[in-house]
Short mmCIF file of C-alpha atoms in Angstrom, two decimals:
data_model
loop_
_atom_site.label_atom_id
_atom_site.label_comp_id
_atom_site.label_asym_id
_atom_site.label_seq_id
_atom_site.Cartn_x
_atom_site.Cartn_y
_atom_site.Cartn_z
CA MET A 1 146.31 -97.10 68.96
CA PRO A 2 143.81 -97.09 71.81
CA PRO A 3 140.63 -95.19 71.20
CA SER A 4 140.64 -91.41 71.87
CA VAL A 5 138.39 -90.85 75.15
CA PRO A 6 136.10 -87.60 74.18
CA SER A 7 136.64 -84.32 75.86
CA PRO A 8 134.28 -83.83 78.87
CA ALA A 9 132.49 -81.09 76.65
CA ARG A 10 131.52 -83.58 74.08
CA ARG A 11 130.22 -85.96 76.90
CA VAL A 12 127.98 -83.11 78.07
CA ALA A 13 126.96 -82.31 74.10
CA ARG A 14 125.91 -85.59 73.51
CA THR A 15 124.01 -85.89 76.99
CA LEU A 16 122.18 -83.09 75.80
CA ARG A 17 121.59 -83.57 72.59
CA THR A 18 120.22 -87.50 73.22
CA SER A 19 119.00 -87.13 77.10
CA LEU A 20 115.28 -85.63 77.41
CA PHE A 21 115.93 -85.57 81.11
CA ALA A 22 118.94 -83.89 80.78
CA GLN A 23 117.02 -81.32 78.47
CA VAL A 24 114.35 -80.97 80.51
CA THR A 25 116.51 -80.32 83.73
CA CYS A 26 118.14 -77.63 81.85
CA ALA A 27 115.44 -75.95 80.92
CA LEU A 28 113.56 -76.11 84.35
CA VAL A 29 117.13 -73.87 85.73
CA LEU A 30 117.13 -71.72 82.97
CA GLY A 31 113.35 -70.75 83.49
CA ILE A 32 114.12 -70.38 86.87
CA VAL A 33 116.93 -67.98 86.05
CA VAL A 34 114.85 -65.78 83.49
CA GLY A 35 111.68 -65.11 85.92
CA LYS A 36 114.00 -64.03 88.55
CA LEU A 37 116.05 -61.93 86.40
CA TRP A 38 113.55 -60.65 83.49
CA PRO A 39 110.09 -61.09 85.37
CA ASP A 40 108.12 -58.88 82.76
CA THR A 41 109.55 -60.82 79.81
CA ALA A 42 109.18 -64.13 81.26
CA THR A 43 105.42 -63.78 81.78
CA ALA A 44 105.12 -63.63 78.17
CA LEU A 45 106.43 -67.13 77.59
CA GLN A 46 103.53 -68.94 79.31
CA PRO A 47 102.32 -69.85 75.52
CA LEU A 48 105.38 -72.24 75.18
CA GLY A 49 103.98 -74.52 78.40
CA ASP A 50 100.14 -73.83 77.00
CA GLY A 51 101.16 -74.86 73.37
CA PHE A 52 102.75 -77.97 74.70
CA THR A 53 99.83 -79.12 76.74
CA ARG A 54 97.60 -78.33 73.97
CA LEU A 55 99.22 -80.68 71.66
CA ILE A 56 99.88 -83.50 74.06
CA LYS A 57 95.81 -83.04 75.09
CA THR A 58 95.05 -83.86 71.03
CA VAL A 59 96.43 -87.48 71.42
CA ILE A 60 94.96 -88.49 74.87
CA SER A 61 91.13 -89.50 74.39
CA PRO A 62 92.12 -91.25 70.77
CA LEU A 63 94.99 -93.13 72.95
CA VAL A 64 93.02 -93.74 75.60
CA PHE A 65 90.11 -95.47 73.54
CA CYS A 66 92.53 -97.48 71.48
CA VAL A 67 94.30 -99.01 74.61
CA VAL A 68 91.33 -99.54 76.32
CA VAL A 69 89.40 -101.27 73.16
CA VAL A 70 92.49 -103.47 72.59
CA GLY A 71 93.31 -104.29 76.32
CA ILE A 72 89.68 -105.66 76.55
CA ALA A 73 89.51 -107.39 73.09
CA LYS A 74 92.84 -109.23 73.80
CA ALA A 75 92.03 -109.87 77.69
CA GLY A 76 88.84 -111.82 76.20
CA ASP A 77 86.88 -111.43 79.48
CA LEU A 78 84.80 -108.37 79.86
CA LYS A 79 84.10 -109.69 83.72
CA ALA A 80 87.60 -109.19 84.03
CA PHE A 81 87.71 -105.86 83.16
CA GLY A 82 84.63 -105.07 85.22
CA ARG A 83 86.42 -106.47 87.95
CA ILE A 84 89.38 -104.35 87.35
CA GLY A 85 87.17 -101.25 87.48
CA VAL A 86 85.70 -102.22 90.90
CA LYS A 87 89.33 -102.69 92.41
CA ALA A 88 90.48 -99.63 91.10
CA LEU A 89 87.59 -97.46 92.82
CA ILE A 90 88.27 -99.53 96.18
CA TRP A 91 91.94 -98.87 95.74
CA PHE A 92 91.39 -95.09 94.94
CA GLU A 93 88.98 -94.41 98.00
CA ILE A 94 91.34 -96.01 100.64
CA ALA A 95 94.45 -93.94 98.59
CA SER A 96 92.66 -90.71 98.56
CA THR A 97 91.39 -91.00 102.45
CA ALA A 98 94.74 -91.81 103.71
CA ALA A 99 95.83 -88.75 102.14
CA LEU A 100 93.06 -86.71 103.75
CA VAL A 101 94.05 -88.37 107.29
CA ILE A 102 97.92 -87.87 106.75
CA GLY A 103 97.07 -83.95 105.90
CA LEU A 104 94.99 -83.39 108.79
CA VAL A 105 97.18 -84.90 111.53
CA SER A 106 99.91 -83.08 109.54
CA ALA A 107 98.24 -79.54 110.10
CA ASN A 108 97.28 -80.46 113.44
CA VAL A 109 100.60 -81.09 114.41
CA VAL A 110 102.43 -78.08 112.71
CA GLY A 111 99.53 -75.41 112.71
CA PRO A 112 101.26 -73.65 109.77
CA GLY A 113 98.29 -70.86 110.37
CA LYS A 114 98.87 -70.46 113.92
CA GLY A 115 99.29 -66.96 115.02
CA MET A 116 98.69 -65.17 111.61
CA ASN A 117 95.59 -63.50 113.52
CA VAL A 118 94.03 -62.96 110.24
CA ASP A 119 90.95 -60.30 109.82
CA PRO A 120 88.33 -62.07 107.29
CA SER A 121 86.86 -58.64 106.48
CA SER A 122 90.13 -57.39 104.80
CA LEU A 123 90.27 -60.49 102.71
CA ASP A 124 89.22 -59.61 99.28
CA ALA A 125 86.53 -62.56 98.48
CA ALA A 126 85.93 -61.30 94.73
CA ALA A 127 89.64 -62.53 94.17
CA VAL A 128 88.61 -65.85 94.85
CA GLU A 129 85.56 -65.56 92.32
CA GLU A 130 87.73 -64.43 89.45
CA THR A 131 90.15 -67.07 90.02
CA THR A 132 87.17 -69.71 89.52
CA GLY A 133 85.67 -68.00 87.30
CA GLY A 134 81.96 -68.08 88.90
CA GLY A 135 82.10 -71.80 88.47
CA HIS A 136 80.89 -74.86 90.82
CA LEU A 137 81.75 -78.26 91.44
CA PRO A 138 79.04 -80.87 90.11
CA SER A 139 76.78 -82.35 92.34
CA THR A 140 76.92 -86.34 92.39
CA THR A 141 74.25 -86.15 89.71
CA GLU A 142 75.67 -83.78 87.83
CA PHE A 143 79.01 -85.68 87.81
CA VAL A 144 77.39 -89.28 86.69
CA LEU A 145 75.48 -87.50 84.13
CA ASN A 146 78.71 -85.82 82.70
CA ALA A 147 80.20 -88.89 82.79
CA LEU A 148 78.14 -90.37 79.91
CA PRO A 149 78.57 -89.22 76.64
CA GLN A 150 76.10 -87.19 74.59
CA SER A 151 78.04 -87.76 71.35
CA PHE A 152 80.71 -90.47 70.10
CA ILE A 153 82.66 -87.62 68.36
CA GLY A 154 81.79 -84.83 71.15
CA SER A 155 83.61 -86.89 73.75
CA PHE A 156 86.87 -87.08 71.73
CA ALA A 157 86.41 -83.31 70.74
CA GLU A 158 85.72 -82.22 74.47
CA ASN A 159 88.53 -84.28 75.88
CA GLU A 160 86.09 -85.87 78.13
CA LEU A 161 88.47 -88.75 79.38
CA LEU A 162 85.04 -90.94 81.66
CA GLN A 163 83.04 -90.89 78.50
CA VAL A 164 85.75 -92.08 76.33
CA LEU A 165 86.43 -94.70 78.83
CA ILE A 166 82.87 -95.27 78.69
CA LEU A 167 82.61 -95.71 74.74
CA ALA A 168 85.86 -97.60 74.34
CA CYS A 169 84.40 -100.12 77.04
CA LEU A 170 81.00 -100.24 74.71
CA VAL A 171 83.38 -100.86 71.65
CA GLY A 172 85.33 -103.42 73.24
CA ALA A 173 82.41 -105.38 74.57
CA ALA A 174 80.95 -105.58 71.17
CA LEU A 175 83.85 -106.76 69.49
CA LEU A 176 84.16 -109.23 71.98
CA HIS A 177 80.45 -109.97 71.38
CA LEU A 178 81.02 -110.28 67.51
CA GLY A 179 84.07 -112.29 67.51
CA HIS A 180 87.22 -111.94 65.45
CA THR A 181 85.48 -113.86 62.28
CA LYS A 182 82.81 -111.02 61.70
CA VAL A 183 84.90 -108.33 61.88
CA PRO A 184 88.43 -109.27 61.45
CA LYS A 185 89.56 -106.22 60.34
CA ILE A 186 88.60 -103.64 62.90
CA LEU A 187 90.99 -104.90 65.90
CA PRO A 188 94.08 -104.37 63.63
CA ALA A 189 93.35 -101.08 62.30
CA ILE A 190 92.70 -99.97 66.14
CA GLU A 191 96.42 -101.59 66.95
CA GLN A 192 97.48 -99.75 63.93
CA ALA A 193 96.02 -96.43 65.05
CA GLN A 194 97.52 -96.79 68.22
CA GLU A 195 100.87 -97.46 67.01
CA ILE A 196 100.67 -93.89 64.73
CA ILE A 197 99.33 -92.51 68.27
CA PHE A 198 102.29 -93.24 70.07
CA ALA A 199 104.59 -91.94 67.26
CA VAL A 200 102.98 -88.33 67.13
CA VAL A 201 103.33 -88.36 70.92
CA GLY A 202 106.97 -88.93 70.59
CA PHE A 203 107.54 -86.08 67.97
CA ILE A 204 105.64 -83.94 70.42
CA MET A 205 108.00 -84.65 73.42
CA ARG A 206 110.98 -83.23 71.72
CA LEU A 207 109.23 -79.98 72.78
CA ALA A 208 108.93 -80.89 75.80
CA PRO A 209 112.10 -78.72 77.24
CA LEU A 210 110.49 -75.50 75.49
CA ALA A 211 107.61 -76.24 77.50
CA VAL A 212 109.08 -76.39 80.88
CA PHE A 213 110.97 -73.48 80.20
CA GLY A 214 108.05 -71.43 79.35
CA ALA A 215 105.97 -72.59 82.25
CA MET A 216 108.54 -72.14 84.76
CA ALA A 217 109.57 -68.79 83.52
CA HIS A 218 105.99 -67.78 83.93
CA LEU A 219 105.68 -68.90 87.47
CA VAL A 220 109.08 -67.52 88.80
CA GLY A 221 108.31 -64.30 86.85
CA ASN A 222 104.33 -64.02 87.77
CA TYR A 223 104.71 -64.87 91.62
CA GLY A 224 108.16 -64.11 92.24
CA LEU A 225 110.42 -66.27 94.95
CA GLY A 226 109.09 -63.80 97.55
CA VAL A 227 106.01 -65.88 98.37
CA MET A 228 107.93 -68.65 98.89
CA ARG A 229 109.17 -66.67 102.53
CA THR A 230 105.60 -65.37 103.40
CA TYR A 231 104.05 -68.85 103.22
CA ALA A 232 107.51 -71.04 104.19
CA LYS A 233 105.29 -72.95 106.77
CA LEU A 234 102.47 -73.87 104.87
CA ILE A 235 104.79 -75.03 101.78
CA VAL A 236 107.22 -76.97 103.66
CA LEU A 237 104.61 -78.43 105.44
CA CYS A 238 102.59 -79.37 102.60
CA TYR A 239 105.76 -81.17 100.75
CA VAL A 240 107.07 -82.74 103.82
CA ALA A 241 103.23 -84.53 104.09
CA ALA A 242 103.44 -85.18 100.20
CA ALA A 243 106.87 -87.09 101.04
CA LEU A 244 105.33 -89.12 103.98
CA PHE A 245 102.43 -90.10 101.58
CA VAL A 246 104.84 -90.94 98.52
CA ALA A 247 106.64 -93.17 101.31
CA LEU A 248 103.72 -95.08 102.37
CA LEU A 249 102.71 -95.48 98.61
CA ALA A 250 106.52 -97.34 98.32
CA VAL A 251 105.26 -99.61 101.50
CA ALA A 252 102.38 -100.40 99.54
CA LEU A 253 103.81 -100.93 96.29
CA LYS A 254 106.52 -103.43 97.92
CA LEU A 255 103.81 -104.83 99.63
CA VAL A 256 101.48 -105.75 96.92
CA THR A 257 103.56 -106.42 94.51
CA GLY A 258 107.43 -106.52 95.26
CA LEU A 259 108.29 -103.55 92.97
CA SER A 260 110.46 -100.63 94.55
CA LEU A 261 108.84 -97.33 93.88
CA TRP A 262 112.23 -95.68 93.88
CA LYS A 263 113.08 -97.63 90.82
CA PHE A 264 110.06 -96.90 89.13
CA LEU A 265 110.69 -93.21 89.99
CA ARG A 266 114.00 -93.55 88.25
CA TYR A 267 112.12 -95.31 85.51
CA ILE A 268 110.21 -92.48 84.77
CA ARG A 269 112.31 -89.41 85.83
CA GLU A 270 111.77 -87.94 82.63
CA GLU A 271 108.10 -87.79 82.65
CA MET A 272 108.13 -86.55 86.63
CA LEU A 273 110.70 -83.65 85.29
CA LEU A 274 108.37 -82.49 82.72
CA ALA A 275 104.83 -83.10 84.93
CA LEU A 276 106.75 -80.95 87.51
CA GLY A 277 107.80 -78.31 84.84
CA THR A 278 104.71 -77.55 83.32
CA ALA A 279 102.21 -78.52 86.23
CA SER A 280 100.14 -80.60 84.59
CA THR A 281 100.22 -84.58 84.62
CA GLU A 282 98.01 -84.60 81.44
CA SER A 283 101.24 -83.29 79.66
CA VAL A 284 103.08 -86.68 80.84
CA MET A 285 99.92 -88.97 80.16
CA PRO A 286 100.60 -91.34 76.99
CA ARG A 287 104.61 -91.41 78.03
CA VAL A 288 103.45 -93.13 81.51
CA MET A 289 100.79 -95.32 80.01
CA GLN A 290 103.18 -96.55 77.38
CA LYS A 291 105.61 -97.45 79.77
CA LEU A 292 103.65 -98.96 82.21
CA ARG A 293 102.35 -101.28 79.49
CA ARG A 294 106.19 -101.85 79.06
CA ALA A 295 106.71 -102.69 82.66
CA GLY A 296 104.55 -105.63 82.63
CA ALA A 297 100.94 -103.94 83.32
CA ARG A 298 98.36 -105.73 80.96
CA ASP A 299 96.48 -103.13 78.75
CA ASP A 300 93.48 -103.36 79.92
CA ALA A 301 94.58 -102.39 83.64
CA VAL A 302 96.43 -99.52 82.25
CA GLY A 303 93.75 -98.11 79.86
CA LEU A 304 90.94 -98.20 82.36
CA VAL A 305 93.21 -97.70 86.19
CA LEU A 306 95.08 -94.64 84.64
CA PRO A 307 92.64 -92.60 83.16
CA THR A 308 89.98 -93.08 86.00
CA GLY A 309 92.38 -92.10 88.37
CA TYR A 310 92.69 -88.62 86.89
CA SER A 311 89.00 -88.20 88.09
CA PHE A 312 88.90 -90.10 91.01
CA ASN A 313 92.16 -90.78 92.56
CA LEU A 314 93.63 -86.92 93.65
CA ASP A 315 95.78 -88.06 96.46
CA GLY A 316 97.92 -84.79 95.87
CA ALA A 317 95.30 -82.39 95.53
CA SER A 318 93.44 -84.37 98.85
CA LEU A 319 96.85 -83.33 100.98
CA TYR A 320 96.81 -79.94 99.90
CA LEU A 321 92.96 -79.60 100.70
CA SER A 322 92.91 -81.02 103.84
CA ILE A 323 95.96 -79.02 104.92
CA GLY A 324 94.47 -75.70 103.48
CA THR A 325 91.27 -75.85 105.32
CA LEU A 326 93.10 -76.41 108.78
CA PHE A 327 95.73 -73.48 107.46
CA ILE A 328 92.49 -71.03 106.91
CA ALA A 329 90.88 -72.26 109.90
CA GLN A 330 94.21 -71.37 112.23
CA ALA A 331 94.84 -68.38 110.46
CA VAL A 332 91.60 -66.62 111.10
CA GLY A 333 91.68 -68.05 114.64
CA VAL A 334 89.03 -70.61 114.51
CA ASP A 335 89.59 -73.66 116.17
CA LEU A 336 88.02 -77.05 114.73
CA SER A 337 86.81 -79.50 116.69
CA LEU A 338 87.43 -83.38 116.40
CA GLY A 339 83.94 -83.60 115.18
CA GLN A 340 84.27 -80.88 112.48
CA GLN A 341 87.74 -82.39 111.40
CA ILE A 342 85.85 -85.67 110.52
CA THR A 343 83.78 -83.34 108.61
CA VAL A 344 86.16 -82.26 106.45
CA VAL A 345 87.46 -85.40 105.52
CA LEU A 346 83.75 -86.58 104.36
CA VAL A 347 83.11 -83.39 102.63
CA LEU A 348 86.57 -83.46 100.98
CA MET A 349 86.13 -87.48 99.91
CA LEU A 350 83.10 -86.16 97.74
CA THR A 351 84.05 -82.71 96.23
CA SER A 352 87.50 -83.68 95.61
CA LYS A 353 86.27 -86.51 93.18
CA GLY A 354 84.75 -84.01 90.89
CA MET A 355 87.57 -81.30 90.59
CA ALA A 356 89.42 -82.73 87.43
CA GLY A 357 89.35 -80.47 84.46
CA ILE A 358 87.52 -77.27 86.65
CA PRO A 359 89.44 -74.20 86.91
CA GLY A 360 89.97 -73.07 90.28
CA SER A 361 88.50 -76.47 91.61
CA ALA A 362 90.76 -76.38 94.85
CA PHE A 363 89.19 -72.88 96.17
CA LEU A 364 85.77 -74.66 94.86
CA ALA A 365 86.50 -77.31 96.92
CA LEU A 366 87.64 -74.97 100.00
CA SER A 367 84.85 -73.18 99.67
CA ALA A 368 82.38 -76.07 99.69
CA THR A 369 83.92 -76.96 102.68
CA ALA A 370 84.14 -74.19 104.56
CA SER A 371 80.53 -73.57 103.87
CA SER A 372 79.90 -77.23 105.41
CA LEU A 373 81.47 -76.28 108.51
CA GLY A 374 79.85 -72.78 109.06
CA ALA A 375 82.82 -71.73 111.00
CA ILE A 376 85.24 -70.56 108.66
CA PRO A 377 84.79 -67.35 106.59
CA ALA A 378 84.00 -68.03 102.80
CA GLY A 379 86.20 -64.78 102.16
CA ALA A 380 89.50 -66.44 104.04
CA VAL A 381 89.87 -68.91 101.29
CA ALA A 382 91.64 -66.09 99.46
CA LEU A 383 94.54 -66.62 101.89
CA LEU A 384 95.66 -69.37 99.56
CA LEU A 385 95.31 -66.60 96.43
CA GLY A 386 99.42 -66.32 96.55
CA VAL A 387 100.71 -69.80 97.50
CA ASP A 388 98.18 -72.08 95.40
CA ARG A 389 100.48 -72.21 91.84
CA ILE A 390 103.50 -73.08 94.01
CA MET A 391 101.66 -76.22 95.39
CA ASP A 392 100.92 -77.66 92.02
CA SER A 393 104.14 -79.27 91.71
CA MET A 394 103.43 -81.07 95.12
CA ARG A 395 99.90 -82.05 93.99
CA VAL A 396 101.35 -82.82 89.97
CA VAL A 397 103.80 -85.15 91.68
CA THR A 398 101.98 -87.40 94.23
CA ASN A 399 98.70 -87.55 92.03
CA LEU A 400 100.79 -89.15 89.22
CA LEU A 401 102.76 -91.40 91.64
CA GLY A 402 99.49 -92.62 93.34
CA ASN A 403 97.46 -93.48 90.01
CA CYS A 404 100.71 -95.44 88.89
CA VAL A 405 101.11 -97.22 91.90
CA ALA A 406 97.49 -97.89 91.74
CA VAL A 407 97.87 -99.38 88.51
CA PHE A 408 100.67 -101.90 89.50
CA ALA A 409 98.60 -102.94 92.56
CA VAL A 410 95.11 -103.52 91.02
CA SER A 411 96.99 -105.15 88.10
CA ARG A 412 98.60 -107.80 90.62
CA TRP A 413 95.45 -108.06 92.46
CA GLU A 414 93.90 -108.97 89.55
CA GLY A 415 96.47 -111.16 87.98
CA ALA A 416 97.05 -108.87 84.88
CA LEU A 417 100.63 -108.11 85.84
CA ASP A 418 103.88 -109.78 84.58
CA ILE A 419 105.94 -109.46 87.65
CA ASP A 420 109.58 -110.84 85.91
CA ARG A 421 109.24 -108.28 83.22
CA ALA A 422 108.26 -105.91 85.73
CA LYS A 423 111.29 -106.11 87.64
CA ARG A 424 113.79 -106.49 84.59
CA THR A 425 112.27 -103.12 83.14
CA LEU A 426 112.86 -101.40 86.61
CA ASP A 427 116.13 -102.72 86.88
CA GLY A 428 117.11 -101.52 83.55
CA GLU A 429 117.48 -104.97 81.84
CA ASP A 430 114.51 -105.00 79.26
CA THR A 431 113.47 -102.09 77.64
CA SER A 432 111.20 -103.71 74.54
CA THR A 433 107.67 -102.85 74.54
CA PRO A 434 104.97 -105.17 75.00
CA ASP A 435 104.16 -105.64 71.26
CA ASP A 436 107.63 -106.81 70.54
CA GLY A 437 107.30 -111.01 70.78
CA GLU A 438 106.95 -110.16 67.10
CA LYS A 439 109.07 -107.81 66.41
CA GLY A 440 112.28 -106.49 67.75
CA VAL A 441 113.19 -103.52 69.99
CA GLY A 442 113.31 -101.14 66.67
CA GLY A 443 109.77 -102.27 65.92
CA GLU A 444 110.92 -104.12 62.65
CA LYS A 445 110.55 -107.72 61.99
CA ASP A 446 113.55 -109.46 64.00
CA VAL A 447 116.14 -110.84 61.56
CA SER A 448 115.78 -114.68 62.45
CA ASP A 449 112.24 -114.77 61.39
CA GLU A 450 113.36 -114.86 57.86
CA LYS A 451 116.36 -117.36 58.86
CA GLY A 452 116.16 -121.10 58.80
CA LEU A 453 118.01 -121.11 62.02
CA SER A 454 117.90 -119.11 64.91
CA GLU A 455 120.94 -117.12 66.07
CA GLU A 456 119.85 -117.05 69.77
CA THR A 457 118.42 -120.28 70.37
CA ASP A 458 120.40 -122.43 67.75
CA THR A 459 117.12 -123.94 66.81
CA GLU A 460 115.49 -124.41 63.03
CA ALA A 461 112.71 -122.21 62.45
CA PRO A 462 108.94 -123.47 63.47
CA VAL A 463 106.96 -124.77 60.76
CA PRO A 464 102.99 -124.34 61.24
CA GLY A 465 101.74 -126.98 62.97
CA ILE A 466 105.40 -128.64 64.00
CA PRO A 467 107.28 -127.72 67.12
CA ALA A 468 110.64 -126.64 66.87
CA GLN A 469 113.48 -129.04 67.44
CA LYS A 470 117.00 -128.79 68.28
CA PRO A 471 119.60 -130.28 65.85
CA LYS A 472 121.09 -132.91 68.66
CA GLU A 473 117.47 -134.04 68.88
CA LEU A 474 117.25 -134.54 65.35
CA GLU A 475 120.21 -136.49 64.83
CA ASP A 476 118.90 -138.91 68.20
CA LEU A 477 115.75 -139.05 66.53
CA LYS A 478 117.46 -140.31 62.99
CA GLU A 479 119.67 -142.46 64.83
CA ARG A 480 116.93 -144.21 67.02
CA LYS A 481 114.90 -145.20 63.62
CA GLY A 482 118.39 -146.07 61.88
CA LEU A 483 118.45 -143.48 59.25
CA LYS A 484 121.63 -141.86 58.05
CA GLU A 485 122.50 -138.46 56.77
CA PRO A 486 122.43 -138.47 53.05
CA ALA A 487 125.99 -138.37 51.64
CA PRO A 488 126.71 -134.66 49.66
CA GLU A 489 125.87 -134.48 46.40
CA ALA A 490 129.02 -134.60 43.95
CA GLY A 491 130.07 -131.33 42.06
#
């Protein structure tokens, strides 16, 4: 009898049980429905999203440390690591400047704030102060000093990624300097710790649907869908500008590496949806690092470029800040000249670099920009209070894609990208991890390692110091030497 075909209900149930993408999609839709129908209840669900993000943050610093140390030690070239860092900073500056320019051009063409005729005195400037908690963006000196660790343990405890990166570079350099003979057990221990962290990430990711449900329900319940109608022009403009920038990223990735951004999007669709739902790129950093390594990027490039990009390459934030600045100016009736708009680009090139991890950083950057121009009232920044949270999804997706493209581009630039492996992985043909050369896909030793004959290549198992040969080659060699196969033993 032919095998029975499972019913549609069973197929749907199996998909929901096995596919994280399907689970997160359902959670996203349920969160919107609950937020719309029961807003009071929905606002109480925020701890679901916050708790998930806190759990993920506990593993980010140790994971970055392990990946960078292992990457440096395996690459065996500290100068190459330095070149990767310099090239990454160059790429970051070009990408963020392009995002700023696209934002300014889009806002000039569309004019999202024109015709609003807002009286700045009617706006509540204290609300901005409450949102930012009275904080401020660090100066250049403060930013550099804050990147230097004061304590080895403190850097991990406070989740200071730049400090953890510096510590990882120092430890990796020390391992290269001392050599494997002096510290033979350190590198294997760090590699094993890395595998444990990835296993922990796998456990935490099972809670992702709950996190997306709670975060989306809180967003819709707290802000409502009405805000989208009020700021429809600005919201649509920001998302269209982000789409244009993503298209530019796709062209850049194709030209530099030959890879398709759309295939990469399909490859990380679960992580993208989770980042959208939680409005946090940190929640997906460990999984994205793992997938980039699997896609052929070398450990040291992934470990340095991706975490650094979280501080230096905020493309989505750059887009939003440039559009937001012109929106505010247009709303209060201020016409910015070309020179003033160039000043906006220069100021935002600096202020956007110190935004990561600071509450209300977008408003701080906008206030700093408004102050530098001297033409926009500081209280006008309050115009964006109602829409800022809606923009998180755009910023998150653009930031994440920008940093992933940077990893591929810089890796290719430095010769640290396995193009063939990347294409196979993005095509869905290769699902193994970079460390699977000695392990099977499931993480256990291949069965062929225990056999004298490999099932895949039909060759004898290699003996140390002796290259493996095929049976046919062995027979030809014996015939040339006049040797004969021994007769089988009797009995």
